[in-house]
CSV table of C-alpha atoms in Angstrom, one decimal:
chain,number,residue,atom,x,y,z
A,1,MET,CA,-62.0,82.0,140.0
A,2,ALA,CA,-58.5,81.1,140.3
A,3,GLU,CA,-57.4,77.6,139.4
A,4,SER,CA,-54.5,76.1,141.5
A,5,PHE,CA,-52.2,73.2,140.0
A,6,GLU,CA,-50.2,71.0,142.1
A,7,THR,CA,-47.3,69.3,140.6
A,8,ALA,CA,-46.1,65.7,141.4
A,9,PRO,CA,-43.0,64.7,143.3
A,10,ALA,CA,-40.3,63.8,141.0
A,11,GLU,CA,-39.8,60.5,142.6
A,12,ALA,CA,-43.9,59.7,141.8
A,13,ALA,CA,-43.0,60.8,138.3
A,14,GLY,CA,-40.5,58.1,138.1
A,15,THR,CA,-37.4,60.6,137.6
A,16,ARG,CA,-34.7,61.2,139.7
A,17,GLY,CA,-34.6,64.7,141.8
A,18,GLY,CA,-32.4,67.4,141.9
A,19,GLY,CA,-28.8,65.5,141.2
A,20,ASP,CA,-28.2,64.6,145.0
A,21,ALA,CA,-29.2,61.2,144.7
A,22,PRO,CA,-26.6,58.8,145.6
A,23,ARG,CA,-25.0,56.8,142.7
A,24,GLY,CA,-24.1,52.6,143.1
A,25,TRP,CA,-21.1,51.3,142.9
A,26,ALA,CA,-22.0,50.2,138.9
A,27,ALA,CA,-22.4,53.7,138.0
A,28,TRP,CA,-18.6,54.4,139.2
A,29,VAL,CA,-17.3,51.0,137.5
A,30,GLY,CA,-18.9,52.0,134.4
A,31,GLN,CA,-17.6,55.3,134.5
A,32,ALA,CA,-13.7,54.0,135.1
A,33,VAL,CA,-14.0,51.5,132.1
A,34,LEU,CA,-15.3,54.6,129.8
A,35,TYR,CA,-12.2,56.6,130.7
A,36,GLY,CA,-10.2,53.6,130.3
A,37,LEU,CA,-11.2,53.3,126.8
A,38,PHE,CA,-11.2,56.6,126.0
A,39,ALA,CA,-7.5,56.6,127.0
A,40,LEU,CA,-6.7,53.4,125.5
A,41,PHE,CA,-8.3,55.2,122.1
A,42,ILE,CA,-6.2,58.3,122.6
A,43,GLY,CA,-2.9,56.3,123.0
A,44,VAL,CA,-3.4,54.0,120.5
A,45,PHE,CA,-4.0,56.5,117.8
A,46,SER,CA,-0.9,59.0,119.3
A,47,HIS,CA,1.3,56.2,118.2
A,48,TRP,CA,-0.2,54.6,115.2
A,49,PRO,CA,-0.2,55.3,112.2
A,50,PRO,CA,3.2,56.3,112.4
A,51,TYR,CA,4.1,59.4,110.7
A,52,GLN,CA,7.5,60.3,109.1
A,53,HIS,CA,7.9,63.7,108.4
A,54,LEU,CA,10.7,63.2,105.4
A,55,ALA,CA,11.9,60.0,103.9
A,56,PRO,CA,15.5,59.4,105.3
A,57,ASP,CA,17.5,60.1,102.6
A,58,GLN,CA,15.3,63.5,101.6
A,59,ALA,CA,16.4,67.3,103.0
A,60,LEU,CA,13.3,70.1,102.4
A,61,VAL,CA,13.9,73.3,100.6
A,62,LYS,CA,11.2,75.7,101.6
A,63,LEU,CA,10.9,79.4,99.6
A,64,SER,CA,9.0,81.2,101.8
A,65,LEU,CA,8.6,84.9,101.6
A,66,VAL,CA,6.7,88.0,101.7
A,67,HIS,CA,7.9,90.6,99.7
A,68,THR,CA,6.4,94.3,98.4
A,69,GLY,CA,6.7,94.7,94.8
A,70,LYS,CA,7.9,98.1,93.4
A,71,PRO,CA,4.9,100.7,92.6
A,72,VAL,CA,3.4,99.9,88.9
A,73,GLY,CA,3.9,103.5,87.7
A,74,GLU,CA,6.3,106.7,88.4
A,75,CYS,CA,5.4,109.4,90.6
A,76,ARG,CA,4.5,112.5,89.0
A,77,GLN,CA,4.2,116.3,89.5
A,78,ARG,CA,0.7,117.9,90.2
A,79,THR,CA,0.4,121.2,88.6
A,80,PRO,CA,-0.6,124.6,90.6
A,81,GLU,CA,-4.6,124.0,89.1
A,82,GLU,CA,-4.4,120.3,90.1
A,83,LEU,CA,-3.7,121.3,93.5
A,84,ALA,CA,-6.0,124.1,94.0
A,85,LYS,CA,-8.8,122.0,93.0
A,86,LEU,CA,-8.2,119.8,96.0
A,87,PRO,CA,-9.0,120.0,99.4
A,88,PRO,CA,-6.4,121.9,101.9
A,89,ASN,CA,-5.7,118.3,103.5
A,90,MET,CA,-5.0,116.5,100.5
A,91,ARG,CA,-2.3,118.9,98.4
A,92,LYS,CA,0.5,116.8,98.2
A,93,ALA,CA,2.7,118.0,95.3
A,94,LEU,CA,3.6,114.6,93.9
A,95,ASP,CA,1.3,112.0,93.0
A,96,CYS,CA,2.2,108.5,93.5
A,97,PRO,CA,0.1,105.1,92.3
A,98,ARG,CA,-0.5,103.0,95.3
A,99,GLU,CA,-0.7,99.6,92.8
A,100,ARG,CA,2.3,97.6,93.5
A,101,SER,CA,4.0,95.0,90.7
A,102,PRO,CA,3.2,91.2,91.4
A,103,VAL,CA,6.4,88.9,92.7
A,104,THR,CA,7.9,86.6,90.2
A,105,VAL,CA,10.2,83.9,91.5
A,106,GLU,CA,11.8,81.3,89.7
A,107,LEU,CA,13.8,78.1,91.6
A,108,ASP,CA,15.7,75.3,90.0
A,109,ILE,CA,17.5,73.0,91.5
A,110,ASP,CA,20.4,71.1,90.1
A,111,GLY,CA,19.5,73.3,86.7
A,112,ALA,CA,15.7,71.9,86.5
A,113,PRO,CA,12.9,74.3,86.9
A,114,ALA,CA,11.5,73.3,90.2
A,115,VAL,CA,9.1,76.1,91.3
A,116,ARG,CA,8.0,79.6,88.7
A,117,THR,CA,4.9,81.4,90.3
A,118,THR,CA,4.2,85.0,89.9
A,119,ALA,CA,2.1,86.3,93.6
A,120,ALA,CA,-0.4,89.2,93.1
A,121,PRO,CA,-0.5,92.0,95.7
A,122,SER,CA,-2.6,91.9,98.6
A,123,GLY,CA,-5.1,94.1,99.3
A,124,LEU,CA,-8.3,96.1,98.0
A,125,SER,CA,-6.3,98.6,96.1
A,126,ARG,CA,-3.3,96.1,95.4
A,127,ASP,CA,-0.7,98.2,97.1
A,128,GLY,CA,0.3,95.2,99.8
A,129,ALA,CA,3.0,92.7,99.9
A,130,SER,CA,2.7,89.2,97.9
A,131,ALA,CA,3.5,85.9,99.9
A,132,ILE,CA,4.9,82.9,98.3
A,133,TYR,CA,5.3,79.6,100.0
A,134,HIS,CA,6.1,76.4,98.4
A,135,ARG,CA,7.9,73.3,100.5
A,136,LEU,CA,9.9,70.4,98.3
A,137,PRO,CA,11.0,67.6,99.5
A,138,VAL,CA,14.3,66.9,97.6
A,139,ALA,CA,16.9,64.6,97.6
A,140,THR,CA,20.3,64.6,100.0
A,141,GLY,CA,23.7,65.8,98.8
A,142,GLU,CA,25.3,68.7,97.2
A,143,ARG,CA,22.5,70.6,94.9
A,144,SER,CA,23.0,73.8,93.2
A,145,ILE,CA,20.0,76.5,94.3
A,146,GLU,CA,19.5,79.3,91.8
A,147,VAL,CA,16.9,81.6,93.0
A,148,ARG,CA,15.4,84.7,90.5
A,149,LEU,CA,13.1,87.1,91.9
A,150,ARG,CA,11.4,89.9,89.7
A,151,ASP,CA,9.4,92.7,91.4
A,152,ASP,CA,9.4,95.4,89.0
A,153,VAL,CA,6.8,95.7,85.9
A,154,ARG,CA,8.4,98.7,84.9
A,155,THR,CA,11.9,96.7,83.9
A,156,GLU,CA,12.7,93.9,81.9
A,157,GLY,CA,14.3,90.6,83.4
A,158,PHE,CA,14.9,89.8,87.4
A,159,THR,CA,15.8,92.4,89.6
A,160,HIS,CA,17.5,89.9,92.4
A,161,SER,CA,19.2,86.4,92.0
A,162,LEU,CA,20.9,84.3,94.0
A,163,GLN,CA,23.3,81.3,92.7
A,164,GLN,CA,24.5,78.7,95.3
A,165,ARG,CA,25.8,75.4,95.9
A,166,VAL,CA,24.7,73.7,99.3
A,167,THR,CA,25.0,70.5,100.9
A,168,LEU,CA,21.9,69.2,102.2
A,169,ALA,CA,22.1,66.7,105.1
A,170,PRO,CA,19.2,64.3,106.1
A,171,ALA,CA,16.3,65.9,107.1
A,172,GLN,CA,17.9,69.3,107.0
A,173,VAL,CA,15.6,72.2,106.3
A,174,LEU,CA,16.9,74.8,104.0
A,175,VAL,CA,14.9,78.1,103.9
A,176,ILE,CA,14.7,80.4,100.8
A,177,ASP,CA,13.7,84.4,101.7
A,178,PHE,CA,14.1,87.4,100.6
A,179,ASP,CA,15.9,90.0,103.6
A,180,VAL,CA,16.1,93.6,102.1
A,181,GLU,CA,18.5,94.3,105.1
A,182,LYS,CA,20.7,91.2,103.7
A,183,GLY,CA,20.3,92.6,100.2
A,184,GLY,CA,18.0,90.2,98.5
A,185,MET,CA,17.7,86.7,98.6
A,186,THR,CA,19.1,84.7,101.2
A,187,LEU,CA,19.3,81.2,102.2
A,188,ARG,CA,19.3,79.7,105.9
């Protein structure tokens, strides 16, 4: 025996049906008030509280570089016996380590240490580039900038350095980078 179910119309259940019912003027006014309050909220918080990037008498020094260190070891020549044991597609005469040296950077401003950092190489095999980023607000005027970089664990001391006097204007941004094509450390 099949049972039959009847559904009552939406109006009888106390709900509006289908979304096609006309809206009254109060709904339109309410919507306009809510949109107005939202626009007021956005307008107030887009100007308040005031944001100041730097103080009026400050400049910004950014140390921002991505550099790949030298390999941690020397390449070695494989013997004929070692080459014979390898599959044909892997028979390279030189065996070079993948791991790279960490990059160490020291930055002095007016002779005072500002940054001392070491960045490990990226990657699972530690064979990628090292990334360093520091942001330093400094007073405007003439400054002595000295940057030293070491990218080879097999040598003592720093492998690259730059010492330069710069005049920083208010709100000026000085970027310290490493560019191989330009011969090392650069100031822009």
